[in-house]
Amino acid sequence: MNIAVYLTLLFSLILSSLISIWFFKKEGSKWLGLLMGFLINTLILSAALIIFYKVFYLKGVEGFFASLGILIFAFSIPINTSINFYILEFIVNRKNVSIDKLSNRRR
């Protein structure tokens, strides 16, 4: 059961990151991409919390997050969102660095 919990967290992170990057590239707004990533994280992890509690009767996990119990999903929402923020920040800075290098070559 622990593998299913960790795979759900990883799936949420990957999907929200992809949607954040897509919204950032489409709209050009980092904050809109971050908001969409937060909403996707909240939706997926809230649904996972309900499903794992009602259907699988999961009361907690073992290992590193053992003290959180089933609230591991709720605790992971801000962590995944902050990871999405740093991914988007990396993309923005990478884009700015490549533009700066091109402008310096032309001089």
PDB file of N, CA and C in Angstrom:
ATOM      1  N   MET A   1       0.818  -1.198   0.000  1.00  0.00           N
ATOM      2  CA  MET A   1       0.000   0.000   0.000  1.00  0.00           C
ATOM      3  C   MET A   1       0.861   1.261   0.000  1.00  0.00           C
ATOM      4  N   ASN A   2       2.039   1.190   0.636  1.00  0.00           N
ATOM      5  CA  ASN A   2       2.912   2.362   0.660  1.00  0.00           C
ATOM      6  C   ASN A   2       3.343   2.778  -0.733  1.00  0.00           C
ATOM      7  N   ILE A   3       3.576   1.804  -1.600  1.00  0.00           N
ATOM      8  CA  ILE A   3       3.978   2.107  -2.969  1.00  0.00           C
ATOM      9  C   ILE A   3       2.870   2.883  -3.672  1.00  0.00           C
ATOM     10  N   ALA A   4       1.619   2.516  -3.449  1.00  0.00           N
ATOM     11  CA  ALA A   4       0.496   3.220  -4.081  1.00  0.00           C
ATOM     12  C   ALA A   4       0.417   4.664  -3.604  1.00  0.00           C
ATOM     13  N   VAL A   5       0.689   4.893  -2.343  1.00  0.00           N
ATOM     14  CA  VAL A   5       0.666   6.260  -1.805  1.00  0.00           C
ATOM     15  C   VAL A   5       1.768   7.090  -2.450  1.00  0.00           C
ATOM     16  N   TYR A   6       2.963   6.558  -2.501  1.00  0.00           N
ATOM     17  CA  TYR A   6       4.081   7.307  -3.066  1.00  0.00           C
ATOM     18  C   TYR A   6       3.921   7.508  -4.572  1.00  0.00           C
ATOM     19  N   LEU A   7       3.372   6.521  -5.264  1.00  0.00           N
ATOM     20  CA  LEU A   7       3.118   6.686  -6.691  1.00  0.00           C
ATOM     21  C   LEU A   7       2.042   7.741  -6.940  1.00  0.00           C
ATOM     22  N   THR A   8       1.046   7.817  -6.067  1.00  0.00           N
ATOM     23  CA  THR A   8       0.024   8.856  -6.193  1.00  0.00           C
ATOM     24  C   THR A   8       0.622  10.239  -6.006  1.00  0.00           C
ATOM     25  N   LEU A   9       1.501  10.388  -5.030  1.00  0.00           N
ATOM     26  CA  LEU A   9       2.182  11.669  -4.810  1.00  0.00           C
ATOM     27  C   LEU A   9       3.060  12.040  -6.003  1.00  0.00           C
ATOM     28  N   LEU A  10       3.771  11.076  -6.541  1.00  0.00           N
ATOM     29  CA  LEU A  10       4.631  11.320  -7.692  1.00  0.00           C
ATOM     30  C   LEU A  10       3.807  11.657  -8.930  1.00  0.00           C
ATOM     31  N   PHE A  11       2.699  10.946  -9.135  1.00  0.00           N
ATOM     32  CA  PHE A  11       1.806  11.232 -10.261  1.00  0.00           C
ATOM     33  C   PHE A  11       1.252  12.646 -10.166  1.00  0.00           C
ATOM     34  N   SER A  12       0.855  13.052  -8.979  1.00  0.00           N
ATOM     35  CA  SER A  12       0.334  14.403  -8.780  1.00  0.00           C
ATOM     36  C   SER A  12       1.404  15.447  -9.085  1.00  0.00           C
ATOM     37  N   LEU A  13       2.627  15.213  -8.639  1.00  0.00           N
ATOM     38  CA  LEU A  13       3.711  16.150  -8.895  1.00  0.00           C
ATOM     39  C   LEU A  13       4.009  16.268 -10.385  1.00  0.00           C
ATOM     40  N   ILE A  14       4.081  15.154 -11.059  1.00  0.00           N
ATOM     41  CA  ILE A  14       4.407  15.166 -12.487  1.00  0.00           C
ATOM     42  C   ILE A  14       3.294  15.834 -13.286  1.00  0.00           C
ATOM     43  N   LEU A  15       2.046  15.460 -13.018  1.00  0.00           N
ATOM     44  CA  LEU A  15       0.929  16.037 -13.767  1.00  0.00           C
ATOM     45  C   LEU A  15       0.798  17.535 -13.507  1.00  0.00           C
ATOM     46  N   SER A  16       0.914  17.958 -12.256  1.00  0.00           N
ATOM     47  CA  SER A  16       0.792  19.381 -11.965  1.00  0.00           C
ATOM     48  C   SER A  16       1.965  20.170 -12.552  1.00  0.00           C
ATOM     49  N   SER A  17       3.155  19.577 -12.588  1.00  0.00           N
ATOM     50  CA  SER A  17       4.302  20.254 -13.199  1.00  0.00           C
ATOM     51  C   SER A  17       4.106  20.429 -14.695  1.00  0.00           C
ATOM     52  N   LEU A  18       3.638  19.385 -15.349  1.00  0.00           N
ATOM     53  CA  LEU A  18       3.398  19.486 -16.784  1.00  0.00           C
ATOM     54  C   LEU A  18       2.324  20.524 -17.106  1.00  0.00           C
ATOM     55  N   ILE A  19       1.254  20.552 -16.342  1.00  0.00           N
ATOM     56  CA  ILE A  19       0.191  21.525 -16.577  1.00  0.00           C
ATOM     57  C   ILE A  19       0.678  22.937 -16.261  1.00  0.00           C
ATOM     58  N   SER A  20       1.473  23.100 -15.211  1.00  0.00           N
ATOM     59  CA  SER A  20       2.036  24.415 -14.884  1.00  0.00           C
ATOM     60  C   SER A  20       2.917  24.932 -16.010  1.00  0.00           C
ATOM     61  N   ILE A  21       3.772  24.080 -16.528  1.00  0.00           N
ATOM     62  CA  ILE A  21       4.664  24.481 -17.616  1.00  0.00           C
ATOM     63  C   ILE A  21       3.859  24.806 -18.860  1.00  0.00           C
ATOM     64  N   TRP A  22       2.841  24.017 -19.149  1.00  0.00           N
ATOM     65  CA  TRP A  22       2.014  24.260 -20.325  1.00  0.00           C
ATOM     66  C   TRP A  22       1.288  25.600 -20.220  1.00  0.00           C
ATOM     67  N   PHE A  23       0.700  25.893 -19.054  1.00  0.00           N
ATOM     68  CA  PHE A  23       0.027  27.176 -18.877  1.00  0.00           C
ATOM     69  C   PHE A  23       1.022  28.333 -18.922  1.00  0.00           C
ATOM     70  N   PHE A  24       2.201  28.142 -18.383  1.00  0.00           N
ATOM     71  CA  PHE A  24       3.206  29.199 -18.433  1.00  0.00           C
ATOM     72  C   PHE A  24       3.595  29.516 -19.870  1.00  0.00           C
ATOM     73  N   LYS A  25       3.836  28.489 -20.663  1.00  0.00           N
ATOM     74  CA  LYS A  25       4.234  28.713 -22.049  1.00  0.00           C
ATOM     75  C   LYS A  25       3.085  29.251 -22.884  1.00  0.00           C
ATOM     76  N   LYS A  26       1.854  28.862 -22.559  1.00  0.00           N
ATOM     77  CA  LYS A  26       0.703  29.311 -23.334  1.00  0.00           C
ATOM     78  C   LYS A  26       0.333  30.754 -22.999  1.00  0.00           C
ATOM     79  N   GLU A  27       0.255  31.076 -21.718  1.00  0.00           N
ATOM     80  CA  GLU A  27      -0.202  32.390 -21.289  1.00  0.00           C
ATOM     81  C   GLU A  27       0.936  33.361 -20.991  1.00  0.00           C
ATOM     82  N   GLY A  28       2.115  32.863 -20.720  1.00  0.00           N
ATOM     83  CA  GLY A  28       3.246  33.721 -20.401  1.00  0.00           C
ATOM     84  C   GLY A  28       3.244  34.227 -18.966  1.00  0.00           C
ATOM     85  N   SER A  29       2.381  33.695 -18.123  1.00  0.00           N
ATOM     86  CA  SER A  29       2.293  34.131 -16.736  1.00  0.00           C
ATOM     87  C   SER A  29       2.708  32.984 -15.819  1.00  0.00           C
ATOM     88  N   LYS A  30       3.787  33.221 -15.066  1.00  0.00           N
ATOM     89  CA  LYS A  30       4.262  32.193 -14.140  1.00  0.00           C
ATOM     90  C   LYS A  30       3.248  31.952 -13.030  1.00  0.00           C
ATOM     91  N   TRP A  31       2.585  33.007 -12.577  1.00  0.00           N
ATOM     92  CA  TRP A  31       1.648  32.879 -11.463  1.00  0.00           C
ATOM     93  C   TRP A  31       0.388  32.139 -11.871  1.00  0.00           C
ATOM     94  N   LEU A  32      -0.055  32.300 -13.104  1.00  0.00           N
ATOM     95  CA  LEU A  32      -1.209  31.528 -13.574  1.00  0.00           C
ATOM     96  C   LEU A  32      -0.844  30.049 -13.679  1.00  0.00           C
ATOM     97  N   GLY A  33       0.344  29.760 -14.149  1.00  0.00           N
ATOM     98  CA  GLY A  33       0.813  28.372 -14.199  1.00  0.00           C
ATOM     99  C   GLY A  33       0.918  27.765 -12.820  1.00  0.00           C
ATOM    100  N   LEU A  34       1.408  28.556 -11.875  1.00  0.00           N
ATOM    101  CA  LEU A  34       1.516  28.074 -10.500  1.00  0.00           C
ATOM    102  C   LEU A  34       0.140  27.837  -9.881  1.00  0.00           C
ATOM    103  N   LEU A  35      -0.800  28.723 -10.164  1.00  0.00           N
ATOM    104  CA  LEU A  35      -2.165  28.552  -9.667  1.00  0.00           C
ATOM    105  C   LEU A  35      -2.796  27.280 -10.229  1.00  0.00           C
ATOM    106  N   MET A  36      -2.599  27.032 -11.500  1.00  0.00           N
ATOM    107  CA  MET A  36      -3.157  25.814 -12.103  1.00  0.00           C
ATOM    108  C   MET A  36      -2.499  24.566 -11.514  1.00  0.00           C
ATOM    109  N   GLY A  37      -1.206  24.621 -11.267  1.00  0.00           N
ATOM    110  CA  GLY A  37      -0.527  23.497 -10.619  1.00  0.00           C
ATOM    111  C   GLY A  37      -1.052  23.252  -9.223  1.00  0.00           C
ATOM    112  N   PHE A  38      -1.296  24.335  -8.480  1.00  0.00           N
ATOM    113  CA  PHE A  38      -1.859  24.215  -7.137  1.00  0.00           C
ATOM    114  C   PHE A  38      -3.252  23.597  -7.180  1.00  0.00           C
ATOM    115  N   LEU A  39      -4.069  24.032  -8.127  1.00  0.00           N
ATOM    116  CA  LEU A  39      -5.426  23.477  -8.235  1.00  0.00           C
ATOM    117  C   LEU A  39      -5.408  21.998  -8.613  1.00  0.00           C
ATOM    118  N   ILE A  40      -4.518  21.623  -9.517  1.00  0.00           N
ATOM    119  CA  ILE A  40      -4.408  20.209  -9.898  1.00  0.00           C
ATOM    120  C   ILE A  40      -3.915  19.378  -8.716  1.00  0.00           C
ATOM    121  N   ASN A  41      -2.919  19.887  -7.992  1.00  0.00           N
ATOM    122  CA  ASN A  41      -2.438  19.185  -6.791  1.00  0.00           C
ATOM    123  C   ASN A  41      -3.557  19.007  -5.782  1.00  0.00           C
ATOM    124  N   THR A  42      -4.297  20.080  -5.534  1.00  0.00           N
ATOM    125  CA  THR A  42      -5.376  20.019  -4.555  1.00  0.00           C
ATOM    126  C   THR A  42      -6.444  19.020  -4.978  1.00  0.00           C
ATOM    127  N   LEU A  43      -6.813  19.039  -6.243  1.00  0.00           N
ATOM    128  CA  LEU A  43      -7.845  18.131  -6.734  1.00  0.00           C
ATOM    129  C   LEU A  43      -7.403  16.672  -6.641  1.00  0.00           C
ATOM    130  N   ILE A  44      -6.229  16.365  -7.143  1.00  0.00           N
ATOM    131  CA  ILE A  44      -5.755  14.979  -7.166  1.00  0.00           C
ATOM    132  C   ILE A  44      -5.510  14.451  -5.749  1.00  0.00           C
ATOM    133  N   LEU A  45      -4.833  15.242  -4.924  1.00  0.00           N
ATOM    134  CA  LEU A  45      -4.477  14.746  -3.595  1.00  0.00           C
ATOM    135  C   LEU A  45      -5.677  14.720  -2.646  1.00  0.00           C
ATOM    136  N   SER A  46      -6.642  15.605  -2.822  1.00  0.00           N
ATOM    137  CA  SER A  46      -7.870  15.526  -2.016  1.00  0.00           C
ATOM    138  C   SER A  46      -8.689  14.303  -2.400  1.00  0.00           C
ATOM    139  N   ALA A  47      -8.766  14.039  -3.697  1.00  0.00           N
ATOM    140  CA  ALA A  47      -9.471  12.833  -4.142  1.00  0.00           C
ATOM    141  C   ALA A  47      -8.755  11.582  -3.651  1.00  0.00           C
ATOM    142  N   ALA A  48      -7.424  11.600  -3.689  1.00  0.00           N
ATOM    143  CA  ALA A  48      -6.654  10.450  -3.201  1.00  0.00           C
ATOM    144  C   ALA A  48      -6.864  10.239  -1.711  1.00  0.00           C
ATOM    145  N   LEU A  49      -6.937  11.324  -0.945  1.00  0.00           N
ATOM    146  CA  LEU A  49      -7.175  11.208   0.487  1.00  0.00           C
ATOM    147  C   LEU A  49      -8.517  10.524   0.750  1.00  0.00           C
ATOM    148  N   ILE A  50      -9.549  10.937   0.030  1.00  0.00           N
ATOM    149  CA  ILE A  50     -10.876  10.334   0.218  1.00  0.00           C
ATOM    150  C   ILE A  50     -10.873   8.879  -0.227  1.00  0.00           C
ATOM    151  N   ILE A  51     -10.285   8.601  -1.371  1.00  0.00           N
ATOM    152  CA  ILE A  51     -10.281   7.229  -1.897  1.00  0.00           C
ATOM    153  C   ILE A  51      -9.491   6.295  -0.992  1.00  0.00           C
ATOM    154  N   PHE A  52      -8.302   6.705  -0.589  1.00  0.00           N
ATOM    155  CA  PHE A  52      -7.489   5.839   0.259  1.00  0.00           C
ATOM    156  C   PHE A  52      -8.106   5.653   1.641  1.00  0.00           C
ATOM    157  N   TYR A  53      -8.834   6.632   2.124  1.00  0.00           N
ATOM    158  CA  TYR A  53      -9.454   6.496   3.439  1.00  0.00           C
ATOM    159  C   TYR A  53     -10.714   5.651   3.379  1.00  0.00           C
ATOM    160  N   LYS A  54     -11.572   5.894   2.393  1.00  0.00           N
ATOM    161  CA  LYS A  54     -12.855   5.184   2.302  1.00  0.00           C
ATOM    162  C   LYS A  54     -12.724   3.794   1.697  1.00  0.00           C
ATOM    163  N   VAL A  55     -12.023   3.679   0.595  1.00  0.00           N
ATOM    164  CA  VAL A  55     -11.989   2.421  -0.152  1.00  0.00           C
ATOM    165  C   VAL A  55     -10.928   1.463   0.382  1.00  0.00           C
ATOM    166  N   PHE A  56      -9.724   1.969   0.581  1.00  0.00           N
ATOM    167  CA  PHE A  56      -8.625   1.096   0.976  1.00  0.00           C
ATOM    168  C   PHE A  56      -8.409   1.034   2.481  1.00  0.00           C
ATOM    169  N   TYR A  57      -9.142   1.816   3.240  1.00  0.00           N
ATOM    170  CA  TYR A  57      -9.044   1.844   4.703  1.00  0.00           C
ATOM    171  C   TYR A  57      -7.618   2.096   5.166  1.00  0.00           C
ATOM    172  N   LEU A  58      -6.954   2.991   4.485  1.00  0.00           N
ATOM    173  CA  LEU A  58      -5.582   3.327   4.834  1.00  0.00           C
ATOM    174  C   LEU A  58      -5.603   4.335   5.968  1.00  0.00           C
ATOM    175  N   LYS A  59      -5.056   3.964   7.086  1.00  0.00           N
ATOM    176  CA  LYS A  59      -4.995   4.861   8.237  1.00  0.00           C
ATOM    177  C   LYS A  59      -3.669   5.584   8.315  1.00  0.00           C
ATOM    178  N   GLY A  60      -2.648   5.012   7.716  1.00  0.00           N
ATOM    179  CA  GLY A  60      -1.333   5.635   7.754  1.00  0.00           C
ATOM    180  C   GLY A  60      -0.360   4.891   6.877  1.00  0.00           C
ATOM    181  N   VAL A  61       0.806   5.424   6.763  1.00  0.00           N
ATOM    182  CA  VAL A  61       1.871   4.788   6.001  1.00  0.00           C
ATOM    183  C   VAL A  61       3.049   4.556   6.938  1.00  0.00           C
ATOM    184  N   GLU A  62       3.959   3.731   6.501  1.00  0.00           N
ATOM    185  CA  GLU A  62       5.150   3.461   7.291  1.00  0.00           C
ATOM    186  C   GLU A  62       6.317   4.230   6.707  1.00  0.00           C
ATOM    187  N   GLY A  63       7.364   4.313   7.454  1.00  0.00           N
ATOM    188  CA  GLY A  63       8.569   4.937   6.949  1.00  0.00           C
ATOM    189  C   GLY A  63       8.675   6.400   7.330  1.00  0.00           C
ATOM    190  N   PHE A  64       9.152   7.186   6.389  1.00  0.00           N
ATOM    191  CA  PHE A  64       9.489   8.586   6.652  1.00  0.00           C
ATOM    192  C   PHE A  64       8.280   9.418   7.074  1.00  0.00           C
ATOM    193  N   PHE A  65       7.116   9.168   6.498  1.00  0.00           N
ATOM    194  CA  PHE A  65       5.919   9.954   6.779  1.00  0.00           C
ATOM    195  C   PHE A  65       4.964   9.251   7.734  1.00  0.00           C
ATOM    196  N   ALA A  66       5.452   8.375   8.573  1.00  0.00           N
ATOM    197  CA  ALA A  66       4.598   7.570   9.446  1.00  0.00           C
ATOM    198  C   ALA A  66       3.807   8.423  10.422  1.00  0.00           C
ATOM    199  N   SER A  67       4.363   9.523  10.885  1.00  0.00           N
ATOM    200  CA  SER A  67       3.662  10.340  11.878  1.00  0.00           C
ATOM    201  C   SER A  67       2.504  11.125  11.272  1.00  0.00           C
ATOM    202  N   LEU A  68       2.484  11.294   9.953  1.00  0.00           N
ATOM    203  CA  LEU A  68       1.406  12.053   9.313  1.00  0.00           C
ATOM    204  C   LEU A  68       0.145  11.230   9.115  1.00  0.00           C
ATOM    205  N   GLY A  69       0.305   9.939   8.952  1.00  0.00           N
ATOM    206  CA  GLY A  69      -0.850   9.088   8.699  1.00  0.00           C
ATOM    207  C   GLY A  69      -1.461   9.379   7.338  1.00  0.00           C
ATOM    208  N   ILE A  70      -2.772   9.411   7.287  1.00  0.00           N
ATOM    209  CA  ILE A  70      -3.482   9.645   6.032  1.00  0.00           C
ATOM    210  C   ILE A  70      -3.345  11.092   5.580  1.00  0.00           C
ATOM    211  N   LEU A  71      -2.947  11.973   6.471  1.00  0.00           N
ATOM    212  CA  LEU A  71      -2.796  13.382   6.120  1.00  0.00           C
ATOM    213  C   LEU A  71      -1.555  13.660   5.276  1.00  0.00           C
ATOM    214  N   ILE A  72      -0.856  12.613   4.879  1.00  0.00           N
ATOM    215  CA  ILE A  72       0.290  12.779   4.006  1.00  0.00           C
ATOM    216  C   ILE A  72      -0.124  13.462   2.706  1.00  0.00           C
ATOM    217  N   PHE A  73      -1.360  13.201   2.236  1.00  0.00           N
ATOM    218  CA  PHE A  73      -1.830  13.815   0.994  1.00  0.00           C
ATOM    219  C   PHE A  73      -2.038  15.315   1.172  1.00  0.00           C
ATOM    220  N   ALA A  74      -2.653  15.703   2.267  1.00  0.00           N
ATOM    221  CA  ALA A  74      -2.871  17.127   2.521  1.00  0.00           C
ATOM    222  C   ALA A  74      -1.549  17.850   2.777  1.00  0.00           C
ATOM    223  N   PHE A  75      -0.625  17.193   3.428  1.00  0.00           N
ATOM    224  CA  PHE A  75       0.686  17.779   3.713  1.00  0.00           C
ATOM    225  C   PHE A  75       1.497  17.961   2.433  1.00  0.00           C
ATOM    226  N   SER A  76       1.250  17.137   1.440  1.00  0.00           N
ATOM    227  CA  SER A  76       2.027  17.174   0.202  1.00  0.00           C
ATOM    228  C   SER A  76       1.575  18.257  -0.766  1.00  0.00           C
ATOM    229  N   ILE A  77       0.402  18.827  -0.578  1.00  0.00           N
ATOM    230  CA  ILE A  77      -0.077  19.867  -1.494  1.00  0.00           C
ATOM    231  C   ILE A  77       0.869  21.066  -1.524  1.00  0.00           C
ATOM    232  N   PRO A  78       1.226  21.668  -0.383  1.00  0.00           N
ATOM    233  CA  PRO A  78       2.157  22.806  -0.477  1.00  0.00           C
ATOM    234  C   PRO A  78       3.568  22.410  -0.898  1.00  0.00           C
ATOM    235  N   ILE A  79       3.986  21.188  -0.585  1.00  0.00           N
ATOM    236  CA  ILE A  79       5.317  20.739  -1.000  1.00  0.00           C
ATOM    237  C   ILE A  79       5.372  20.615  -2.513  1.00  0.00           C
ATOM    238  N   ASN A  80       4.373  19.970  -3.110  1.00  0.00           N
ATOM    239  CA  ASN A  80       4.326  19.845  -4.565  1.00  0.00           C
ATOM    240  C   ASN A  80       4.209  21.209  -5.232  1.00  0.00           C
ATOM    241  N   THR A  81       3.433  22.111  -4.640  1.00  0.00           N
ATOM    242  CA  THR A  81       3.278  23.443  -5.214  1.00  0.00           C
ATOM    243  C   THR A  81       4.597  24.215  -5.166  1.00  0.00           C
ATOM    244  N   SER A  82       5.340  24.081  -4.088  1.00  0.00           N
ATOM    245  CA  SER A  82       6.626  24.774  -4.023  1.00  0.00           C
ATOM    246  C   SER A  82       7.628  24.179  -5.020  1.00  0.00           C
ATOM    247  N   ILE A  83       7.577  22.880  -5.238  1.00  0.00           N
ATOM    248  CA  ILE A  83       8.427  22.262  -6.253  1.00  0.00           C
ATOM    249  C   ILE A  83       8.044  22.785  -7.633  1.00  0.00           C
ATOM    250  N   ASN A  84       6.731  22.933  -7.884  1.00  0.00           N
ATOM    251  CA  ASN A  84       6.277  23.510  -9.151  1.00  0.00           C
ATOM    252  C   ASN A  84       6.787  24.938  -9.315  1.00  0.00           C
ATOM    253  N   PHE A  85       6.779  25.712  -8.230  1.00  0.00           N
ATOM    254  CA  PHE A  85       7.272  27.081  -8.285  1.00  0.00           C
ATOM    255  C   PHE A  85       8.740  27.116  -8.690  1.00  0.00           C
ATOM    256  N   TYR A  86       9.559  26.257  -8.098  1.00  0.00           N
ATOM    257  CA  TYR A  86      10.979  26.253  -8.423  1.00  0.00           C
ATOM    258  C   TYR A  86      11.240  25.745  -9.841  1.00  0.00           C
ATOM    259  N   ILE A  87      10.419  24.833 -10.317  1.00  0.00           N
ATOM    260  CA  ILE A  87      10.546  24.382 -11.700  1.00  0.00           C
ATOM    261  C   ILE A  87      10.239  25.528 -12.653  1.00  0.00           C
ATOM    262  N   LEU A  88       9.151  26.253 -12.388  1.00  0.00           N
ATOM    263  CA  LEU A  88       8.801  27.391 -13.244  1.00  0.00           C
ATOM    264  C   LEU A  88       9.852  28.496 -13.150  1.00  0.00           C
ATOM    265  N   GLU A  89      10.387  28.721 -11.968  1.00  0.00           N
ATOM    266  CA  GLU A  89      11.437  29.729 -11.804  1.00  0.00           C
ATOM    267  C   GLU A  89      12.680  29.340 -12.590  1.00  0.00           C
ATOM    268  N   PHE A  90      13.016  28.068 -12.597  1.00  0.00           N
ATOM    269  CA  PHE A  90      14.147  27.590 -13.378  1.00  0.00           C
ATOM    270  C   PHE A  90      13.913  27.814 -14.861  1.00  0.00           C
ATOM    271  N   ILE A  91      12.705  27.554 -15.332  1.00  0.00           N
ATOM    272  CA  ILE A  91      12.382  27.748 -16.751  1.00  0.00           C
ATOM    273  C   ILE A  91      12.449  29.220 -17.125  1.00  0.00           C
ATOM    274  N   VAL A  92      11.927  30.091 -16.266  1.00  0.00           N
ATOM    275  CA  VAL A  92      11.976  31.531 -16.532  1.00  0.00           C
ATOM    276  C   VAL A  92      13.421  32.012 -16.582  1.00  0.00           C
ATOM    277  N   ASN A  93      14.236  31.613 -15.632  1.00  0.00           N
ATOM    278  CA  ASN A  93      15.628  32.053 -15.603  1.00  0.00           C
ATOM    279  C   ASN A  93      16.440  31.476 -16.750  1.00  0.00           C
ATOM    280  N   ARG A  94      16.159  30.262 -17.142  1.00  0.00           N
ATOM    281  CA  ARG A  94      16.856  29.660 -18.277  1.00  0.00           C
ATOM    282  C   ARG A  94      16.526  30.418 -19.555  1.00  0.00           C
ATOM    283  N   LYS A  95      15.269  30.820 -19.673  1.00  0.00           N
ATOM    284  CA  LYS A  95      14.821  31.584 -20.834  1.00  0.00           C
ATOM    285  C   LYS A  95      15.506  32.956 -20.857  1.00  0.00           C
ATOM    286  N   ASN A  96      15.599  33.621 -19.714  1.00  0.00           N
ATOM    287  CA  ASN A  96      16.246  34.935 -19.634  1.00  0.00           C
ATOM    288  C   ASN A  96      17.740  34.848 -19.890  1.00  0.00           C
ATOM    289  N   VAL A  97      18.385  33.797 -19.415  1.00  0.00           N
ATOM    290  CA  VAL A  97      19.820  33.643 -19.629  1.00  0.00           C
ATOM    291  C   VAL A  97      20.115  33.454 -21.109  1.00  0.00           C
ATOM    292  N   SER A  98      19.317  32.664 -21.800  1.00  0.00           N
ATOM    293  CA  SER A  98      19.569  32.442 -23.222  1.00  0.00           C
ATOM    294  C   SER A  98      19.332  33.721 -24.011  1.00  0.00           C
ATOM    295  N   ILE A  99      18.389  34.552 -23.625  1.00  0.00           N
ATOM    296  CA  ILE A  99      18.162  35.830 -24.292  1.00  0.00           C
ATOM    297  C   ILE A  99      19.322  36.772 -24.029  1.00  0.00           C
ATOM    298  N   ASP A 100      19.840  36.796 -22.805  1.00  0.00           N
ATOM    299  CA  ASP A 100      20.975  37.648 -22.478  1.00  0.00           C
ATOM    300  C   ASP A 100      22.230  37.235 -23.232  1.00  0.00           C
ATOM    301  N   LYS A 101      22.461  35.951 -23.385  1.00  0.00           N
ATOM    302  CA  LYS A 101      23.628  35.489 -24.128  1.00  0.00           C
ATOM    303  C   LYS A 101      23.545  35.903 -25.588  1.00  0.00           C
ATOM    304  N   LEU A 102      22.349  35.837 -26.166  1.00  0.00           N
ATOM    305  CA  LEU A 102      22.198  36.249 -27.565  1.00  0.00           C
ATOM    306  C   LEU A 102      22.427  37.743 -27.721  1.00  0.00           C
ATOM    307  N   SER A 103      21.935  38.540 -26.785  1.00  0.00           N
ATOM    308  CA  SER A 103      22.108  39.989 -26.905  1.00  0.00           C
ATOM    309  C   SER A 103      23.568  40.381 -26.710  1.00  0.00           C
ATOM    310  N   ASN A 104      24.326  39.663 -25.894  1.00  0.00           N
ATOM    311  CA  ASN A 104      25.743  39.956 -25.691  1.00  0.00           C
ATOM    312  C   ASN A 104      26.572  39.570 -26.914  1.00  0.00           C
ATOM    313  N   ARG A 105      26.177  38.561 -27.635  1.00  0.00           N
ATOM    314  CA  ARG A 105      26.924  38.135 -28.827  1.00  0.00           C
ATOM    315  C   ARG A 105      26.788  39.147 -29.951  1.00  0.00           C
ATOM    316  N   ARG A 106      25.675  39.820 -30.006  1.00  0.00           N
ATOM    317  CA  ARG A 106      25.431  40.759 -31.103  1.00  0.00           C
ATOM    318  C   ARG A 106      26.236  42.040 -30.933  1.00  0.00           C
ATOM    319  N   ARG A 107      26.689  42.329 -29.754  1.00  0.00           N
ATOM    320  CA  ARG A 107      27.422  43.583 -29.497  1.00  0.00           C
ATOM    321  C   ARG A 107      28.826  43.515 -29.904  1.00  0.00           C
TER     322      ARG A 107
END
